[in-house]
Amino acid sequence: MIDESLTNKEKSEKTPDDKVRLFQRKIYLKAKREKDFKFYVLYDKLYLGYFLQEAWRRVKANKGSAGHDGISISDIEEKIGVTDFLLTIQEELQTETYKAQPIQRVYIPKANGKLRPLGIPNIKDRVVQMCCKMVIEPIFEADFEDCSYGFRPRRSAKNAITEIKSNLKKGYRQVYDADLSGFFDNIPHDKLMIMVEKRITDKRILKLLRQWLKTPYYDENNKLHKTKKGTPQGGVISPLLANIYLNVVDKAVNRANGYFQRYGIKMVRYADDFILMGSKIPQHCLEYLKKILDRMGLSLNAEKTSLIDSITESFDFLGFTFRYDKDLFGGSHKYLNIVPSKKSVSKIRDKIRTYLRFNVHKNRWKVAADLSLVLRGWSNYFTIKGVSYPNQAKGSISYYLMNKLYLFYQRKSQRKSKLYRRNAYKVLIQKYKMYNITPFTT
């Protein structure tokens, strides 16, 4: 059995999640109170039983695929055994013999037709990274700025969208929509570690982080490549490291009496996507931002970066379009409209079309359940009460799905389906419990 390093009474009173959160709360408060304190004893927490158990639970909940070794979550549960698996990790961490294995790199299509590299670590490496993340994240959370919303506890894209709306209502009409070129692939390891070492001096933790940063990867042709810079998208620890590095930019924008604060410029950032907002954004502020990024080894994509007046031009952020529409009754007043972007609607249409193309033989209950996951996820993301207005887009998706399902059951098989020439969309909702993305229409 995994050594919990706790008494039996303590074990019975708290779950692994409770124990981890208690530790995180204590270390967060310590970091918040003492801004210059450097944490020097952290590594021994990684191999505590409850940290390993909670790390496993969170990795499993993410439902990721197997890494290069081909070992999946189900393989560990059914063939290896979770307890034996975690005991092996615990022993390797205690004896300091743990070594990260090469990452499997795959490429996923982007909306512009290009490919985005995604690094998939093995399950074991994901569990160790999750342990490390749970230990060090509260330290840096104490230092992060409020303008950052991506991959942080109790923060989400919805919070970022709400903040943007609030800023626009306050008159911050000029928007600098920035796009970093290949951010995750270009983070300089040495400069990133300088940021980490401002808060952590535990050499064994630092050694682990450097190891993960330099882990080689296998490409799709099974050829091994060295890693000289960047942190792989797909790694458990990568979003935290990205936030640590970009916190430099956050602090520069929010610094009292600094370049940006003199003009009341605000920033909203979600991972590597960010915008600046102000009643006026002077050019010299933007030049200063470029200098900061240049010193960090980063650059802006000129084609996707622009300064606009939001009253006359729309802009997209995190899948939403922000635009000012004319009064429907012909007045001169314009009202702010926040809706799902055309790309967001196009993406879900692509998902629906692809699903129906490759799942011809699935029964009606399965089709309804699978489509419900897609529709509910999309709807939950774009529905922000009192902030966004997704009903028109929902209606468009509903109409598209209605037509696609009709055609799907027309050609499902040589023998006529029970939904042949019927309103399959309505039947799947009413009889097979498919999620209704537009409940006001049925």
Tab-separated table of C-alpha atoms in Angstrom:
chain	number	residue	atom	x	y	z
A	1	MET	CA	0.000	0.000	0.000
A	2	ILE	CA	1.174	3.517	-0.781
A	3	ASP	CA	2.691	5.256	2.221
A	4	GLU	CA	0.431	8.204	3.032
A	5	SER	CA	2.731	9.692	5.700
A	6	LEU	CA	-0.427	10.410	7.700
A	7	THR	CA	-2.071	8.840	10.742
A	8	ASN	CA	-5.034	6.499	10.290
A	9	LYS	CA	-7.297	9.132	11.845
A	10	GLU	CA	-6.184	11.741	9.323
A	11	LYS	CA	-6.689	9.274	6.474
A	12	SER	CA	-10.279	8.623	7.467
A	13	GLU	CA	-11.159	12.280	7.870
A	14	LYS	CA	-9.979	13.677	4.554
A	15	THR	CA	-9.950	12.605	0.926
A	16	PRO	CA	-6.739	12.971	-1.141
A	17	ASP	CA	-8.305	16.037	-2.773
A	18	ASP	CA	-9.031	17.592	0.643
A	19	LYS	CA	-5.443	17.021	1.789
A	20	VAL	CA	-3.963	18.477	-1.384
A	21	ARG	CA	-6.186	21.548	-1.173
A	22	LEU	CA	-5.273	22.077	2.486
A	23	PHE	CA	-1.584	22.021	1.573
A	24	GLN	CA	-2.180	24.353	-1.376
A	25	ARG	CA	-4.077	26.820	0.784
A	26	LYS	CA	-1.246	26.988	3.318
A	27	ILE	CA	1.486	27.438	0.727
A	28	TYR	CA	-0.579	30.032	-1.179
A	29	LEU	CA	-1.033	32.148	1.949
A	30	LYS	CA	2.687	31.886	2.697
A	31	ALA	CA	3.551	33.055	-0.835
A	32	LYS	CA	0.962	35.840	-0.687
A	33	ARG	CA	2.265	37.193	2.615
A	34	GLU	CA	5.952	36.991	1.738
A	35	LYS	CA	6.444	38.190	-1.827
A	36	ASP	CA	10.199	37.624	-1.790
A	37	PHE	CA	10.210	34.237	-0.084
A	38	LYS	CA	11.852	31.413	-2.031
A	39	PHE	CA	10.537	27.904	-1.398
A	40	TYR	CA	13.328	25.436	-0.844
A	41	VAL	CA	11.671	22.199	0.444
A	42	LEU	CA	8.991	20.996	-1.961
A	43	TYR	CA	10.187	17.821	-3.680
A	44	ASP	CA	9.247	15.473	-0.818
A	45	LYS	CA	5.552	16.367	-1.302
A	46	LEU	CA	5.540	14.825	-4.794
A	47	TYR	CA	5.719	11.250	-3.577
A	48	LEU	CA	3.235	11.499	-0.718
A	49	GLY	CA	0.515	8.909	-1.256
A	50	TYR	CA	-2.388	11.334	-1.317
A	51	PHE	CA	-0.622	13.571	-3.863
A	52	LEU	CA	-0.064	10.589	-6.158
A	53	GLN	CA	-3.646	9.391	-5.746
A	54	GLU	CA	-5.096	12.812	-6.481
A	55	ALA	CA	-2.741	13.296	-9.434
A	56	TRP	CA	-3.916	9.972	-10.865
A	57	ARG	CA	-7.565	10.967	-10.400
A	58	ARG	CA	-7.055	14.258	-12.245
A	59	VAL	CA	-5.043	12.709	-15.080
A	60	LYS	CA	-7.699	10.031	-15.527
A	61	ALA	CA	-10.461	12.666	-15.537
A	62	ASN	CA	-8.735	14.445	-18.439
A	63	LYS	CA	-9.269	11.289	-20.566
A	64	GLY	CA	-6.096	11.736	-22.599
A	65	SER	CA	-4.765	9.203	-25.062
A	66	ALA	CA	-1.692	7.022	-24.581
A	67	GLY	CA	1.787	8.460	-25.101
A	68	HIS	CA	4.607	6.992	-27.171
A	69	ASP	CA	4.823	3.877	-24.981
A	70	GLY	CA	1.261	2.967	-25.961
A	71	ILE	CA	0.107	2.495	-22.349
A	72	SER	CA	-3.378	3.913	-21.817
A	73	ILE	CA	-5.436	4.656	-18.717
A	74	SER	CA	-7.402	1.439	-19.214
A	75	ASP	CA	-4.150	-0.560	-19.563
A	76	ILE	CA	-3.002	0.688	-16.178
A	77	GLU	CA	-6.350	-0.120	-14.557
A	78	GLU	CA	-6.847	-3.542	-16.150
A	79	LYS	CA	-3.314	-4.921	-16.667
A	80	ILE	CA	-0.848	-3.141	-14.372
A	81	GLY	CA	-3.042	-2.105	-11.470
A	82	VAL	CA	-3.312	1.483	-10.243
A	83	THR	CA	-1.721	0.761	-6.839
A	84	ASP	CA	1.327	-0.954	-8.371
A	85	PHE	CA	1.594	1.808	-10.962
A	86	LEU	CA	1.637	4.538	-8.305
A	87	LEU	CA	4.007	2.565	-6.066
A	88	THR	CA	6.515	2.428	-8.927
A	89	ILE	CA	6.296	6.194	-9.384
A	90	GLN	CA	6.610	6.747	-5.644
A	91	GLU	CA	9.768	4.638	-5.470
A	92	GLU	CA	11.345	6.374	-8.477
A	93	LEU	CA	10.674	9.802	-6.983
A	94	GLN	CA	11.949	8.825	-3.537
A	95	THR	CA	15.157	7.341	-4.938
A	96	GLU	CA	15.467	10.161	-7.490
A	97	THR	CA	15.681	7.656	-10.355
A	98	TYR	CA	12.645	9.006	-12.220
A	99	LYS	CA	13.354	10.034	-15.811
A	100	ALA	CA	10.859	11.516	-18.235
A	101	GLN	CA	10.290	9.526	-21.400
A	102	PRO	CA	10.158	11.031	-24.926
A	103	ILE	CA	6.930	12.745	-25.945
A	104	GLN	CA	4.749	11.694	-28.865
A	105	ARG	CA	4.139	14.671	-31.133
A	106	VAL	CA	0.989	14.781	-33.250
A	107	TYR	CA	-0.466	17.549	-35.373
A	108	ILE	CA	-4.029	18.787	-35.209
A	109	PRO	CA	-5.606	21.060	-37.863
A	110	LYS	CA	-6.166	24.742	-37.099
A	111	ALA	CA	-8.989	26.896	-38.434
A	112	ASN	CA	-6.626	28.539	-40.961
A	113	GLY	CA	-5.691	25.171	-42.479
A	114	LYS	CA	-2.299	24.999	-40.768
A	115	LEU	CA	-1.296	22.366	-38.233
A	116	ARG	CA	-0.796	22.829	-34.499
A	117	PRO	CA	1.838	20.588	-32.823
A	118	LEU	CA	0.604	18.753	-29.751
A	119	GLY	CA	2.939	16.889	-27.399
A	120	ILE	CA	1.530	13.838	-25.613
A	121	PRO	CA	3.613	12.615	-22.628
A	122	ASN	CA	3.259	9.073	-21.321
A	123	ILE	CA	0.689	8.550	-18.549
A	124	LYS	CA	3.429	8.128	-15.911
A	125	ASP	CA	4.996	11.466	-16.846
A	126	ARG	CA	1.576	13.114	-16.751
A	127	VAL	CA	1.001	11.872	-13.200
A	128	VAL	CA	4.385	13.183	-12.011
A	129	GLN	CA	3.805	16.501	-13.779
A	130	MET	CA	0.392	16.751	-12.124
A	131	CYS	CA	1.990	16.151	-8.703
A	132	CYS	CA	4.513	18.902	-9.391
A	133	LYS	CA	1.829	21.253	-10.671
A	134	MET	CA	-0.286	20.748	-7.543
A	135	VAL	CA	2.730	21.573	-5.365
A	136	ILE	CA	4.064	24.677	-7.117
A	137	GLU	CA	0.943	26.218	-8.673
A	138	PRO	CA	-0.268	27.950	-5.447
A	139	ILE	CA	3.093	29.721	-5.135
A	140	PHE	CA	2.777	31.361	-8.526
A	141	GLU	CA	-0.968	31.913	-8.162
A	142	ALA	CA	-0.068	34.279	-5.344
A	143	ASP	CA	1.957	36.346	-7.842
A	144	PHE	CA	-0.277	36.234	-10.936
A	145	GLU	CA	-2.173	39.330	-12.048
A	146	ASP	CA	-5.979	39.503	-12.144
A	147	CYS	CA	-5.941	40.137	-15.907
A	148	SER	CA	-4.912	36.517	-16.586
A	149	TYR	CA	-7.752	33.994	-16.981
A	150	GLY	CA	-6.407	30.949	-18.820
A	151	PHE	CA	-5.622	27.621	-17.102
A	152	ARG	CA	-6.002	28.999	-13.600
A	153	PRO	CA	-8.099	27.723	-10.676
A	154	ARG	CA	-11.614	29.204	-10.516
A	155	ARG	CA	-11.038	31.247	-13.680
A	156	SER	CA	-12.347	30.647	-17.170
A	157	ALA	CA	-12.906	32.071	-20.634
A	158	LYS	CA	-16.335	33.233	-19.445
A	159	ASN	CA	-14.663	35.462	-16.846
A	160	ALA	CA	-12.449	36.958	-19.557
A	161	ILE	CA	-15.413	37.665	-21.849
A	162	THR	CA	-17.318	39.274	-18.972
A	163	GLU	CA	-14.320	41.488	-18.180
A	164	ILE	CA	-14.025	42.602	-21.805
A	165	LYS	CA	-17.702	43.558	-21.888
A	166	SER	CA	-17.291	45.533	-18.662
A	167	ASN	CA	-14.289	47.406	-20.106
A	168	LEU	CA	-16.137	48.243	-23.331
A	169	LYS	CA	-19.091	49.582	-21.334
A	170	LYS	CA	-16.670	51.817	-19.410
A	171	GLY	CA	-15.456	53.412	-22.630
A	172	TYR	CA	-12.321	51.408	-23.394
A	173	ARG	CA	-13.194	51.428	-27.067
A	174	GLN	CA	-9.723	51.082	-28.591
A	175	VAL	CA	-8.645	47.444	-28.722
A	176	TYR	CA	-5.212	46.060	-29.540
A	177	ASP	CA	-5.852	42.479	-30.572
A	178	ALA	CA	-2.487	40.711	-30.234
A	179	ASP	CA	-1.398	37.330	-31.559
A	180	LEU	CA	1.891	35.757	-30.474
A	181	SER	CA	3.753	33.754	-33.115
A	182	GLY	CA	4.190	30.117	-32.050
A	183	PHE	CA	4.314	31.017	-28.364
A	184	PHE	CA	4.495	27.519	-26.834
A	185	ASP	CA	7.185	26.439	-29.305
A	186	ASN	CA	9.405	29.473	-28.734
A	187	ILE	CA	9.642	30.001	-24.967
A	188	PRO	CA	13.385	30.210	-24.149
A	189	HIS	CA	14.171	27.651	-21.449
A	190	ASP	CA	16.850	29.720	-19.712
A	191	LYS	CA	14.663	32.818	-19.392
A	192	LEU	CA	11.682	30.784	-18.228
A	193	MET	CA	13.736	29.111	-15.507
A	194	ILE	CA	14.922	32.520	-14.278
A	195	MET	CA	11.254	33.363	-13.675
A	196	VAL	CA	10.693	30.068	-11.839
A	197	GLU	CA	13.807	30.488	-9.690
A	198	LYS	CA	12.518	33.790	-8.333
A	199	ARG	CA	10.199	31.706	-6.189
A	200	ILE	CA	11.643	28.187	-6.057
A	201	THR	CA	15.136	27.134	-5.017
A	202	ASP	CA	14.465	23.427	-4.414
A	203	LYS	CA	17.087	21.954	-6.761
A	204	ARG	CA	15.209	18.694	-7.253
A	205	ILE	CA	12.054	20.506	-8.411
A	206	LEU	CA	14.103	22.698	-10.744
A	207	LYS	CA	15.837	19.611	-12.132
A	208	LEU	CA	12.464	18.044	-12.909
A	209	LEU	CA	11.220	21.150	-14.707
A	210	ARG	CA	14.380	21.372	-16.817
A	211	GLN	CA	14.057	17.680	-17.628
A	212	TRP	CA	10.493	18.131	-18.909
A	213	LEU	CA	11.443	21.185	-20.934
A	214	LYS	CA	14.276	19.335	-22.657
A	215	THR	CA	12.469	16.026	-23.166
A	216	PRO	CA	12.904	14.910	-26.793
A	217	TYR	CA	9.913	14.018	-28.933
A	218	TYR	CA	8.995	11.446	-31.559
A	219	ASP	CA	7.425	12.809	-34.725
A	220	GLU	CA	4.723	11.011	-36.729
A	221	ASN	CA	7.437	9.055	-38.568
A	222	ASN	CA	8.810	7.788	-35.236
A	223	LYS	CA	11.959	9.882	-35.592
A	224	LEU	CA	13.415	11.265	-32.352
A	225	HIS	CA	14.124	15.016	-32.107
A	226	LYS	CA	15.887	17.090	-29.461
A	227	THR	CA	14.058	19.977	-27.810
A	228	LYS	CA	16.000	23.244	-27.524
A	229	LYS	CA	13.190	25.665	-26.690
A	230	GLY	CA	9.468	25.780	-25.998
A	231	THR	CA	7.167	23.754	-23.793
A	232	PRO	CA	4.893	21.195	-25.446
A	233	GLN	CA	1.191	21.914	-25.766
A	234	GLY	CA	-0.416	18.859	-24.249
A	235	GLY	CA	1.881	18.561	-21.250
A	236	VAL	CA	0.205	18.900	-17.834
A	237	ILE	CA	2.798	21.378	-16.581
A	238	SER	CA	2.978	23.466	-19.791
A	239	PRO	CA	0.030	25.845	-19.164
A	240	LEU	CA	1.423	26.777	-15.741
A	241	LEU	CA	4.892	27.407	-17.169
A	242	ALA	CA	3.336	29.528	-19.927
A	243	ASN	CA	1.476	31.640	-17.359
A	244	ILE	CA	4.658	32.059	-15.306
A	245	TYR	CA	6.486	33.373	-18.347
A	246	LEU	CA	3.739	35.701	-19.595
A	247	ASN	CA	3.206	37.081	-16.099
A	248	VAL	CA	6.125	39.363	-16.990
A	249	VAL	CA	3.918	41.016	-19.619
A	250	ASP	CA	0.941	41.161	-17.252
A	251	LYS	CA	2.989	42.972	-14.620
A	252	ALA	CA	4.459	45.391	-17.160
A	253	VAL	CA	0.974	46.431	-18.306
A	254	ASN	CA	-0.413	46.706	-14.764
A	255	ARG	CA	2.604	48.420	-13.174
A	256	ALA	CA	1.516	51.544	-11.288
A	257	ASN	CA	2.597	54.745	-13.059
A	258	GLY	CA	4.036	52.644	-15.857
A	259	TYR	CA	3.766	53.158	-19.620
A	260	PHE	CA	0.329	51.595	-19.831
A	261	GLN	CA	-1.267	52.722	-16.579
A	262	ARG	CA	-0.649	56.380	-17.412
A	263	TYR	CA	-3.199	55.992	-20.182
A	264	GLY	CA	-5.548	53.730	-18.251
A	265	ILE	CA	-4.817	50.765	-20.525
A	266	LYS	CA	-6.155	47.413	-19.371
A	267	MET	CA	-5.192	43.906	-20.391
A	268	VAL	CA	-7.219	40.703	-20.686
A	269	ARG	CA	-5.199	37.536	-21.282
A	270	TYR	CA	-6.145	33.911	-21.726
A	271	ALA	CA	-2.990	31.780	-22.072
A	272	ASP	CA	-1.131	33.232	-25.089
A	273	ASP	CA	-4.146	35.190	-26.409
A	274	PHE	CA	-4.444	38.727	-25.096
A	275	ILE	CA	-5.875	42.133	-25.865
A	276	LEU	CA	-5.122	45.646	-24.618
A	277	MET	CA	-8.051	48.018	-24.085
A	278	GLY	CA	-8.160	51.761	-23.520
A	279	SER	CA	-9.957	54.968	-24.387
A	280	LYS	CA	-6.763	55.679	-26.337
A	281	ILE	CA	-3.756	53.430	-26.893
A	282	PRO	CA	-0.722	55.493	-27.996
A	283	GLN	CA	1.691	54.001	-30.505
A	284	HIS	CA	4.666	54.325	-28.179
A	285	CYS	CA	2.926	51.977	-25.709
A	286	LEU	CA	2.652	49.359	-28.442
A	287	GLU	CA	6.307	49.841	-29.352
A	288	TYR	CA	7.219	49.350	-25.705
A	289	LEU	CA	5.176	46.115	-25.633
A	290	LYS	CA	7.081	44.844	-28.676
A	291	LYS	CA	10.393	45.602	-26.939
A	292	ILE	CA	9.311	43.613	-23.877
A	293	LEU	CA	8.333	40.649	-26.041
A	294	ASP	CA	11.561	40.899	-27.999
A	295	ARG	CA	13.619	40.700	-24.795
A	296	MET	CA	11.571	37.631	-23.881
A	297	GLY	CA	12.372	35.943	-27.186
A	298	LEU	CA	8.784	36.322	-28.420
A	299	SER	CA	7.215	38.158	-31.331
A	300	LEU	CA	3.810	39.249	-32.591
A	301	ASN	CA	2.190	37.898	-35.726
A	302	ALA	CA	1.821	41.099	-37.762
A	303	GLU	CA	-0.928	39.643	-39.953
A	304	LYS	CA	-3.139	38.775	-36.981
A	305	THR	CA	-2.339	41.730	-34.730
A	306	SER	CA	-4.262	44.984	-35.126
A	307	LEU	CA	-5.376	48.157	-33.335
A	308	ILE	CA	-9.054	48.900	-33.895
A	309	ASP	CA	-11.874	51.159	-32.773
A	310	SER	CA	-14.463	48.721	-31.448
A	311	ILE	CA	-17.314	51.131	-32.184
A	312	THR	CA	-16.694	50.887	-35.911
A	313	GLU	CA	-14.934	47.522	-36.214
A	314	SER	CA	-15.660	44.125	-34.712
A	315	PHE	CA	-13.052	41.856	-33.151
A	316	ASP	CA	-12.890	38.200	-32.138
A	317	PHE	CA	-11.555	36.780	-28.890
A	318	LEU	CA	-11.808	33.236	-27.510
A	319	GLY	CA	-14.397	32.268	-30.096
A	320	PHE	CA	-16.661	35.279	-29.507
A	321	THR	CA	-17.276	38.248	-31.801
A	322	PHE	CA	-17.620	41.678	-30.177
A	323	ARG	CA	-19.422	44.240	-32.304
A	324	TYR	CA	-21.605	47.314	-32.017
A	325	ASP	CA	-24.871	46.943	-33.974
A	326	LYS	CA	-27.261	49.655	-35.069
A	327	ASP	CA	-30.539	50.151	-33.259
A	328	LEU	CA	-33.207	47.914	-34.801
A	329	PHE	CA	-35.684	50.790	-34.704
A	330	GLY	CA	-33.534	53.099	-36.803
A	331	GLY	CA	-32.047	55.283	-34.095
A	332	SER	CA	-28.447	56.488	-34.022
A	333	HIS	CA	-27.614	54.538	-30.878
A	334	LYS	CA	-25.479	51.399	-31.203
A	335	TYR	CA	-25.620	48.511	-28.788
A	336	LEU	CA	-22.896	46.025	-27.897
A	337	ASN	CA	-23.502	42.529	-29.213
A	338	ILE	CA	-21.385	39.575	-28.083
A	339	VAL	CA	-22.052	36.483	-30.170
A	340	PRO	CA	-20.318	33.246	-31.193
A	341	SER	CA	-17.915	33.992	-34.038
A	342	LYS	CA	-18.437	32.647	-37.551
A	343	LYS	CA	-15.419	30.365	-37.035
A	344	SER	CA	-16.984	28.931	-33.883
A	345	VAL	CA	-20.219	28.134	-35.712
A	346	SER	CA	-18.250	26.686	-38.620
A	347	LYS	CA	-16.260	24.441	-36.257
A	348	ILE	CA	-19.315	22.824	-34.705
A	349	ARG	CA	-20.828	22.325	-38.154
A	350	ASP	CA	-17.634	20.555	-39.184
A	351	LYS	CA	-17.833	18.335	-36.083
A	352	ILE	CA	-21.449	17.420	-36.856
A	353	ARG	CA	-20.713	16.710	-40.507
A	354	THR	CA	-17.650	14.591	-39.697
A	355	TYR	CA	-19.495	12.642	-37.018
A	356	LEU	CA	-22.442	11.774	-39.268
A	357	ARG	CA	-20.111	10.815	-42.105
A	358	PHE	CA	-18.181	8.234	-40.075
A	359	ASN	CA	-20.899	6.865	-37.774
A	360	VAL	CA	-23.487	5.592	-40.211
A	361	HIS	CA	-24.017	2.276	-38.392
A	362	LYS	CA	-24.572	3.606	-34.871
A	363	ASN	CA	-28.049	3.228	-33.388
A	364	ARG	CA	-30.326	6.146	-32.621
A	365	TRP	CA	-29.619	6.184	-28.869
A	366	LYS	CA	-25.869	6.364	-29.497
A	367	VAL	CA	-26.203	9.067	-32.165
A	368	ALA	CA	-28.369	11.146	-29.806
A	369	ALA	CA	-25.899	10.697	-26.916
A	370	ASP	CA	-22.806	11.528	-29.012
A	371	LEU	CA	-24.355	14.610	-30.596
A	372	SER	CA	-25.566	15.745	-27.169
A	373	LEU	CA	-21.969	15.931	-25.927
A	374	VAL	CA	-21.017	18.189	-28.837
A	375	LEU	CA	-24.109	20.410	-28.647
A	376	ARG	CA	-24.171	20.747	-24.857
A	377	GLY	CA	-20.462	21.583	-24.654
A	378	TRP	CA	-20.771	24.251	-27.345
A	379	SER	CA	-23.902	25.741	-25.800
A	380	ASN	CA	-22.466	25.841	-22.266
A	381	TYR	CA	-19.331	27.605	-23.483
A	382	PHE	CA	-21.099	30.320	-25.464
A	383	THR	CA	-23.993	30.943	-23.070
A	384	ILE	CA	-22.943	33.567	-20.530
A	385	LYS	CA	-25.987	34.916	-18.739
A	386	GLY	CA	-26.334	38.654	-19.124
A	387	VAL	CA	-23.216	38.854	-21.312
A	388	SER	CA	-23.502	36.907	-24.571
A	389	TYR	CA	-26.311	36.471	-27.102
A	390	PRO	CA	-25.926	33.061	-28.772
A	391	ASN	CA	-29.548	32.352	-29.761
A	392	GLN	CA	-29.177	33.312	-33.420
A	393	ALA	CA	-26.125	31.056	-33.762
A	394	LYS	CA	-27.944	28.268	-31.930
A	395	GLY	CA	-30.823	28.570	-34.375
A	396	SER	CA	-28.411	28.329	-37.294
A	397	ILE	CA	-26.805	25.192	-35.829
A	398	SER	CA	-30.222	23.683	-35.124
A	399	TYR	CA	-31.344	24.241	-38.725
A	400	TYR	CA	-28.073	22.801	-40.058
A	401	LEU	CA	-28.353	19.710	-37.857
A	402	MET	CA	-31.988	19.219	-38.830
A	403	ASN	CA	-31.049	19.051	-42.520
A	404	LYS	CA	-28.006	16.858	-41.921
A	405	LEU	CA	-29.962	14.354	-39.836
A	406	TYR	CA	-32.696	14.168	-42.457
A	407	LEU	CA	-30.116	13.302	-45.124
A	408	PHE	CA	-28.309	10.963	-42.715
A	409	TYR	CA	-31.372	8.775	-42.235
A	410	GLN	CA	-32.288	8.992	-45.905
A	411	ARG	CA	-29.093	7.197	-46.900
A	412	LYS	CA	-28.318	5.292	-43.680
A	413	SER	CA	-28.823	1.875	-45.304
A	414	GLN	CA	-30.414	0.118	-48.222
A	415	ARG	CA	-33.288	-0.825	-45.928
A	416	LYS	CA	-35.334	2.171	-44.921
A	417	SER	CA	-34.601	3.486	-41.419
A	418	LYS	CA	-37.425	4.083	-38.939
A	419	LEU	CA	-36.528	7.773	-39.273
A	420	TYR	CA	-36.680	7.682	-43.066
A	421	ARG	CA	-38.447	10.812	-44.353
A	422	ARG	CA	-39.253	11.909	-40.813
A	423	ASN	CA	-38.086	14.923	-38.820
A	424	ALA	CA	-35.200	12.961	-37.293
A	425	TYR	CA	-33.986	16.003	-35.382
A	426	LYS	CA	-37.273	16.357	-33.503
A	427	VAL	CA	-37.613	12.606	-32.902
A	428	LEU	CA	-34.072	12.312	-31.510
A	429	ILE	CA	-34.806	15.140	-29.087
A	430	GLN	CA	-38.217	13.963	-27.931
A	431	LYS	CA	-37.747	10.179	-27.921
A	432	TYR	CA	-33.987	9.616	-27.667
A	433	LYS	CA	-33.163	12.513	-25.331
A	434	MET	CA	-30.738	14.356	-27.641
A	435	TYR	CA	-29.738	17.720	-26.228
A	436	ASN	CA	-31.952	20.474	-27.633
A	437	ILE	CA	-29.708	23.416	-28.434
A	438	THR	CA	-32.781	25.592	-29.150
A	439	PRO	CA	-35.412	24.552	-26.562
A	440	PHE	CA	-37.664	27.462	-27.557
A	441	THR	CA	-38.319	25.831	-30.948
A	442	THR	CA	-39.602	22.413	-29.841
